[in-house]
Short mmCIF file of C-alpha atoms in Angstrom, two decimals:
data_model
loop_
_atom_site.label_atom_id
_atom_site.label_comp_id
_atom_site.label_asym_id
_atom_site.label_seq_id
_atom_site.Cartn_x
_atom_site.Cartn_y
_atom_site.Cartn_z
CA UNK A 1 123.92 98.42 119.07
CA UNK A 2 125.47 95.10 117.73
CA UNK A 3 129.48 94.65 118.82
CA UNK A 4 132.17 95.78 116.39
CA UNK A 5 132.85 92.21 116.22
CA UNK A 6 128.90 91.27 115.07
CA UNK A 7 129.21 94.03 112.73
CA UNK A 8 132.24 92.46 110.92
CA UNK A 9 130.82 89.24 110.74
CA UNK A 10 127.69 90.23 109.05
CA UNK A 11 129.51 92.68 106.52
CA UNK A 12 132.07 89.68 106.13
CA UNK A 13 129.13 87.13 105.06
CA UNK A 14 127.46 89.87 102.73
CA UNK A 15 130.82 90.18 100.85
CA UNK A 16 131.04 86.63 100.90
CA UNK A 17 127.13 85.78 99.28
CA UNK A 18 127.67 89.15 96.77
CA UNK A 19 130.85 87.46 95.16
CA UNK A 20 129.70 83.52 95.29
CA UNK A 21 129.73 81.76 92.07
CA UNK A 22 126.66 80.59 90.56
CA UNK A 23 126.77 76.74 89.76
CA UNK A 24 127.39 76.25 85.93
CA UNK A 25 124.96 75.39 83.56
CA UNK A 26 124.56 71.86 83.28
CA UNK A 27 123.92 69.98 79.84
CA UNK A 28 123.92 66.34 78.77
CA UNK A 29 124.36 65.34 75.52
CA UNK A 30 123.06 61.50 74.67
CA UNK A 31 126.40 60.51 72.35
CA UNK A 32 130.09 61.55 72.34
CA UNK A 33 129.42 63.27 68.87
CA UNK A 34 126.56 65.74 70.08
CA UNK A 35 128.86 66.63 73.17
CA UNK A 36 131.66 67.35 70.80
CA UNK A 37 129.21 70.19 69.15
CA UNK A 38 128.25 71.06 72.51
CA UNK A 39 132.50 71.64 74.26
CA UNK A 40 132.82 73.31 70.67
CA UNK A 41 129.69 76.43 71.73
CA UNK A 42 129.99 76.41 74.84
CA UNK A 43 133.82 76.50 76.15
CA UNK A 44 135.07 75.47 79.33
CA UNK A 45 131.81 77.56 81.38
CA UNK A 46 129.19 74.74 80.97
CA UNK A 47 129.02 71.32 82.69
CA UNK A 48 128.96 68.49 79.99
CA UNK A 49 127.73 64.82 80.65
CA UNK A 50 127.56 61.90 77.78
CA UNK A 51 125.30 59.53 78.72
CA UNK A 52 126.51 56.48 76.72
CA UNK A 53 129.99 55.92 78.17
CA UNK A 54 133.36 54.83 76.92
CA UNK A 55 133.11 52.02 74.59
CA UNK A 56 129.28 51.92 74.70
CA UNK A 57 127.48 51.64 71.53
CA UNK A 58 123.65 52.77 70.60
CA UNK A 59 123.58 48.80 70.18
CA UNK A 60 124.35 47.68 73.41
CA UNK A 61 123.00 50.54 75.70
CA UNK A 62 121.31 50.26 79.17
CA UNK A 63 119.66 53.32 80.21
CA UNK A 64 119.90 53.23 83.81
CA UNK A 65 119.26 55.25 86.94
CA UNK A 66 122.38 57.42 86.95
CA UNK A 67 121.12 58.54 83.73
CA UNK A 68 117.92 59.31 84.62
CA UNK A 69 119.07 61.37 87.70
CA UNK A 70 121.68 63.48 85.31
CA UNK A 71 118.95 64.14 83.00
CA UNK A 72 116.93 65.43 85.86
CA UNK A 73 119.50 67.93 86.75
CA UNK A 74 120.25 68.84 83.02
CA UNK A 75 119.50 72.89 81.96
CA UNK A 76 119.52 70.97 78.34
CA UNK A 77 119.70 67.72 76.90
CA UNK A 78 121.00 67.29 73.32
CA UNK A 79 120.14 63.71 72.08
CA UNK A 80 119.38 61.90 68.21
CA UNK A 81 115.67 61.61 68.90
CA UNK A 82 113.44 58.72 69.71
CA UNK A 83 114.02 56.78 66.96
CA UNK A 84 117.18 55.72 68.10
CA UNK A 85 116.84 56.31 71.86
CA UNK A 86 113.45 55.39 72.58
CA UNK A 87 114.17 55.24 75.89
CA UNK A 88 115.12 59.19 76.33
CA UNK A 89 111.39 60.00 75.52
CA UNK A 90 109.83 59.65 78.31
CA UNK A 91 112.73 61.18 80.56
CA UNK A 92 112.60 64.34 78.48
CA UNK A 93 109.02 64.99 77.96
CA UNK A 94 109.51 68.14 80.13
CA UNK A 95 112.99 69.18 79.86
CA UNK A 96 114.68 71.90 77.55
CA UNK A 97 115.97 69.63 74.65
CA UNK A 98 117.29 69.80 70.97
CA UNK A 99 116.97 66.57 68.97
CA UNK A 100 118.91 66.00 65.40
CA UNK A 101 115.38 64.13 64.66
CA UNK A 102 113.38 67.02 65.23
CA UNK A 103 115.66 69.51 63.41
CA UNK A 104 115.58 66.73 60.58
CA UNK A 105 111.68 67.50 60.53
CA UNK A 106 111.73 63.76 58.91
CA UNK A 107 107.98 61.60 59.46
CA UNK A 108 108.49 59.23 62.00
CA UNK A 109 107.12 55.96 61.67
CA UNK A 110 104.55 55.03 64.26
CA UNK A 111 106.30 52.74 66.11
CA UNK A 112 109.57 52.85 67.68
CA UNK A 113 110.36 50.66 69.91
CA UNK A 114 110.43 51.21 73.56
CA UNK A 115 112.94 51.18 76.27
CA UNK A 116 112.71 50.30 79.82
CA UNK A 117 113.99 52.97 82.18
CA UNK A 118 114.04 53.32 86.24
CA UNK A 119 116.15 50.18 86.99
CA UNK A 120 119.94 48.91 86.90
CA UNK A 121 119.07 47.28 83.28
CA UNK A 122 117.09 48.27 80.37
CA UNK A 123 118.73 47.25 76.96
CA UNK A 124 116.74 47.93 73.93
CA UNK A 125 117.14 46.66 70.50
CA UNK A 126 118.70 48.46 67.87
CA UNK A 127 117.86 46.79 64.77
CA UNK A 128 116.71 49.85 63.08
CA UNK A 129 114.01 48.11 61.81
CA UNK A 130 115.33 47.52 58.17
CA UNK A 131 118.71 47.16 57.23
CA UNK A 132 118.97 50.24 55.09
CA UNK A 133 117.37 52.87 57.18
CA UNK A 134 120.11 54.72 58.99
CA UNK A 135 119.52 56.68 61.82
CA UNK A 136 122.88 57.54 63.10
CA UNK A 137 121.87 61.49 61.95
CA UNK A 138 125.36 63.09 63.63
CA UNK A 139 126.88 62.21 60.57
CA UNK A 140 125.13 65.12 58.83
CA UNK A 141 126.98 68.14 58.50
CA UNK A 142 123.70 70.07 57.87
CA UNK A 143 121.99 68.67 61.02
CA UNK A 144 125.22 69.52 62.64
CA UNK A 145 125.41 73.28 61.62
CA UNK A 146 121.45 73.32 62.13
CA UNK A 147 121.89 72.11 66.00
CA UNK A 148 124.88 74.70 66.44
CA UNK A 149 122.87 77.38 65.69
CA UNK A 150 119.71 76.35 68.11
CA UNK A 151 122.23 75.23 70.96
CA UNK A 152 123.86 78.79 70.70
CA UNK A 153 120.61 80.46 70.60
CA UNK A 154 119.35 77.98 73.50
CA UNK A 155 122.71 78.64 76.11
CA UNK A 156 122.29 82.57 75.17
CA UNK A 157 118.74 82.46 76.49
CA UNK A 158 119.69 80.19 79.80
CA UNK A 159 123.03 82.37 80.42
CA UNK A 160 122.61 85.86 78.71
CA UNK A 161 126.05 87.44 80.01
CA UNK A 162 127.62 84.88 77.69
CA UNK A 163 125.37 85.04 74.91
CA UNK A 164 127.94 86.67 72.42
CA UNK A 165 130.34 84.23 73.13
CA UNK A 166 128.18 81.10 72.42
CA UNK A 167 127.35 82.95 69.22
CA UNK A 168 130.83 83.46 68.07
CA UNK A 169 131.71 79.97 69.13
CA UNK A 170 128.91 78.50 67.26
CA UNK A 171 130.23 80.44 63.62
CA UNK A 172 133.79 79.39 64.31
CA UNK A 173 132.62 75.70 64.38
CA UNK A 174 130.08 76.40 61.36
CA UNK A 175 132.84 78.29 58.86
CA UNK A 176 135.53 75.07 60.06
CA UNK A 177 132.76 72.39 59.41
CA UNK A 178 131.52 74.32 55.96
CA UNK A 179 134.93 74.23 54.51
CA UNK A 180 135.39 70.39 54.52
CA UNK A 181 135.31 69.26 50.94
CA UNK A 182 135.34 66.41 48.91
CA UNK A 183 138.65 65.76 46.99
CA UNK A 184 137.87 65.08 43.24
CA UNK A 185 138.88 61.14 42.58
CA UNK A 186 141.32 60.57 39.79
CA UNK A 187 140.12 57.08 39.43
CA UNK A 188 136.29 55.45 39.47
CA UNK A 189 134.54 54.64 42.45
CA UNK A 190 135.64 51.71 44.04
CA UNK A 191 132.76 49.67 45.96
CA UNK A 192 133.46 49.25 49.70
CA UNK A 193 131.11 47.58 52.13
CA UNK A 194 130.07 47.46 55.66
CA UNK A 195 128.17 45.54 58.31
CA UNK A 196 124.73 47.49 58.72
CA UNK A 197 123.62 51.54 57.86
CA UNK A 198 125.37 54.06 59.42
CA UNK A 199 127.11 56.03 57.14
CA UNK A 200 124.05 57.43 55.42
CA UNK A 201 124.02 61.13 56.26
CA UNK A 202 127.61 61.62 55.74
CA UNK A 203 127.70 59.79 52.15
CA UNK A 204 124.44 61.91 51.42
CA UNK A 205 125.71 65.16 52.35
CA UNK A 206 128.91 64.84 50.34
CA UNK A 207 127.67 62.64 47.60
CA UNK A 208 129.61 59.70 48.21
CA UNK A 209 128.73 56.18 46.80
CA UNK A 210 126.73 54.19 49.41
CA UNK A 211 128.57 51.32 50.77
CA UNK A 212 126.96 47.26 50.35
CA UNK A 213 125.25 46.89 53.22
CA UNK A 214 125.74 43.06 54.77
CA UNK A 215 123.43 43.10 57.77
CA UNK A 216 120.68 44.48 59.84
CA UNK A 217 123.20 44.92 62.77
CA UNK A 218 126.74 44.29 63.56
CA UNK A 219 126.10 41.57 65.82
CA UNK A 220 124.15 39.63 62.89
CA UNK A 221 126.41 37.47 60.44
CA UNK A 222 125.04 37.89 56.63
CA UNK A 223 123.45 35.10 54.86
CA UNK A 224 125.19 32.98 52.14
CA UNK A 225 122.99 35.25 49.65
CA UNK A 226 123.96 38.11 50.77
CA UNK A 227 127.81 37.11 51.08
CA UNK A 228 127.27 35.80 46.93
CA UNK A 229 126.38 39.38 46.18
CA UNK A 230 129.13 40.77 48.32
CA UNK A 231 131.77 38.64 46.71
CA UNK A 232 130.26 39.57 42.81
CA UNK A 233 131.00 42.96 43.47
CA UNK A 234 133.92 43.57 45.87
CA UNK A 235 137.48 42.92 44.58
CA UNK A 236 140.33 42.09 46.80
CA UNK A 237 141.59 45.19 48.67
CA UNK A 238 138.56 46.85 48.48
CA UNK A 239 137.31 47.86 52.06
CA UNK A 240 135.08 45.83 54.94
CA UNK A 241 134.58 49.25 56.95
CA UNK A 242 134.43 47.58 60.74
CA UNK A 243 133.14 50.01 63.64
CA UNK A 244 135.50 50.86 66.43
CA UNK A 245 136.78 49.01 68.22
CA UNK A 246 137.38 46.76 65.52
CA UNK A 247 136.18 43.72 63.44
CA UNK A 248 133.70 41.25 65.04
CA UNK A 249 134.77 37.42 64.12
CA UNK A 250 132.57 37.06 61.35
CA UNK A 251 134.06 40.60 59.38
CA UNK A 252 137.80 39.29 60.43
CA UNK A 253 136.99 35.38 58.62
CA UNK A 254 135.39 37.38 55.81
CA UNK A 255 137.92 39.70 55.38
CA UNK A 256 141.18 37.18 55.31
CA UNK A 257 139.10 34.47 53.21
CA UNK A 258 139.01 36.92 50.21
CA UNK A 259 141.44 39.91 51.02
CA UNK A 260 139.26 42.73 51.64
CA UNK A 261 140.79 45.74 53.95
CA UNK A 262 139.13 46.36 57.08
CA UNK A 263 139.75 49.99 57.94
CA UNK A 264 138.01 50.76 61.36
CA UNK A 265 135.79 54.22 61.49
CA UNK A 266 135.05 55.42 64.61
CA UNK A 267 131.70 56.94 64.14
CA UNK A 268 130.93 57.49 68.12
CA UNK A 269 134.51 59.52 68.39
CA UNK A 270 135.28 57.57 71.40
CA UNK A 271 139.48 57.64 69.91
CA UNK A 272 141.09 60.11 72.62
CA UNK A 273 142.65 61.70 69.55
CA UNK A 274 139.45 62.77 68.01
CA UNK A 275 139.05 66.43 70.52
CA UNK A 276 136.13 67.96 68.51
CA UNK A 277 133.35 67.41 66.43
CA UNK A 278 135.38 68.88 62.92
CA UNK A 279 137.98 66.30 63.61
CA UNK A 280 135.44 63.39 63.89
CA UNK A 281 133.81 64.13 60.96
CA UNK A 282 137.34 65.13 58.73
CA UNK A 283 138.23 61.44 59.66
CA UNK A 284 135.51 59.72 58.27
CA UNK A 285 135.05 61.91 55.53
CA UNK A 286 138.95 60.86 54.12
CA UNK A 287 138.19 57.16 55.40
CA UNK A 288 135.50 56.89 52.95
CA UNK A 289 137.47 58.54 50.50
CA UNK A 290 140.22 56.36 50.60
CA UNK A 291 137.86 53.37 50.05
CA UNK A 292 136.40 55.00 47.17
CA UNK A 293 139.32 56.92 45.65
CA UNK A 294 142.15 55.20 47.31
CA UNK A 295 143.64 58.29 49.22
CA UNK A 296 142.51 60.17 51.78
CA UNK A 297 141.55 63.83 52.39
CA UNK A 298 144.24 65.98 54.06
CA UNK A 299 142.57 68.71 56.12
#
């Protein structure tokens, strides 16, 4: 017979393994905008890792090994697809995933690009190609409500106790997102302009004028064509959009030389103001207003 002592031990470590904790679901979302949608389903239960950090842009990315290893110890990966992150291809060819590309169900051209993964570097280019192809597909409120749904359906299926709760999230964010509008304009359409594509799903969705696009990238001055055109059709005080953090020196000397304003949209949401995906997408929504309307929308 084992000693009262022995006897307490072993009832004392069955107690303790019946009530441990299981480790949380962990998911990584590729941008600060997909992990927005992702706090937004699934509360404060799951782990949540962005892989591009801080101040990092799609254009000036290294995929590295830290991100490799937290992809490897993902449940799910939420990322824009391989058209912009060619180098997440490879890493998720066997992991649970939901792509914005896939759910777009657009034809992908055959090439795009490939990224170099397994070391301390690996920038890629992000030209997009052409100038007015746009991938940055976050933007879209209909992708947005689209990869709600599947991420719901996706944490109910990996944690099942929590299921409900996912799903109620999920329509909370959906009703909030499906009730921004776009404020009827008073005056015409003002042109507005920026450096390269990126506001082409959110100007879609809410039928929006497209701005003048200058470059391929942000890094790339225009030409002294393309700066003509730009000067033909944009008045003074009509807007250079810049991306956050602000204008690079080419947008600032282009900007003062003929008085454009240079509003600065944050389309990555790294602002520390900016605490869910609604909020991110309310902001641009009224910047882009104000350029074209000249006010913006008050949610």
């Amino acid at each position: 017979m084992l000693p009262l002592r022995a006897v307490l031990i072993v009832f004392l470590l069955l107690g303790l393994a019946g009530t441990a904790v299981a480790e949380p679901l962990r998911l990584v979302a590729s941008v600060r905008p997909l992990a927005l949608l992702a706090q937004s389903v699934a509360g404060d239960g799951v782990e949540i890792v962005t892989l591009m950090e801080p101040g990092v842009t799609p254009h000036d990315f290294a995929f590295r090994v830290s991100h490799r290893r937290a992809l490897a110890q993902a449940d799910l990966v939420l990322w824009v697809g391989p058209e912009l992150e060619p180098y997440l291809q490879a890493p998720l060819a066997s992991k649970r995933q939901l792509s914005l590309q896939a759910l777009e169900s657009r034809p992908q051209a055959e090439d795009h690009g490939t990224g170099r993964a397994g070391g301390e570097a690996g920038h890629h280019d992000h030209s997009h190609g052409d100038e007015d192809h746009d991938p940055h597909l976050w933007l879209s409120r209909t992708l947005a409500v689209a990869m709600l749904s599947g991420l719901a359906e996706t944490l109910a299926e990996l944690d099942p106790p929590q299921a409900s709760n996912y799903r109620q999230r999920a329509q909370q964010q959906i009703a909030s997102l499906q009730q921004l509008a776009l404020q009827a304009g008073s005056q015409p359409a003002r042109p507005y302009a920026m450096a390269h594509a990126a506001l082409g799903a959110l100007v879609e969705e809410f039928r929006l004028p497209a701005p003048l696009l200058l470059s391929a990238s942000p890094e790339i001055a225009p030409g002294a064509r393309r700066l003509w055109q730009l000067q033909q059709q944009l008045q003074p005080g009509d807007c250079l959009l810049v991306e956050w953090p602000g204008p690079r020196a080419w947008q600032q000397q282009l900007a003062a030389a003929h008085g454009y304003r240079q509003p600065v949209i944050d389309l990555m949401g790294y602002d520390e103001e900016v605490s869910d995906y609604y909020e991110l997408l309310s902001r641009l929504l009224g910047q882009v207003q104000d350029c074209v309307y000249g006010f913006a929308e008050k949610n």
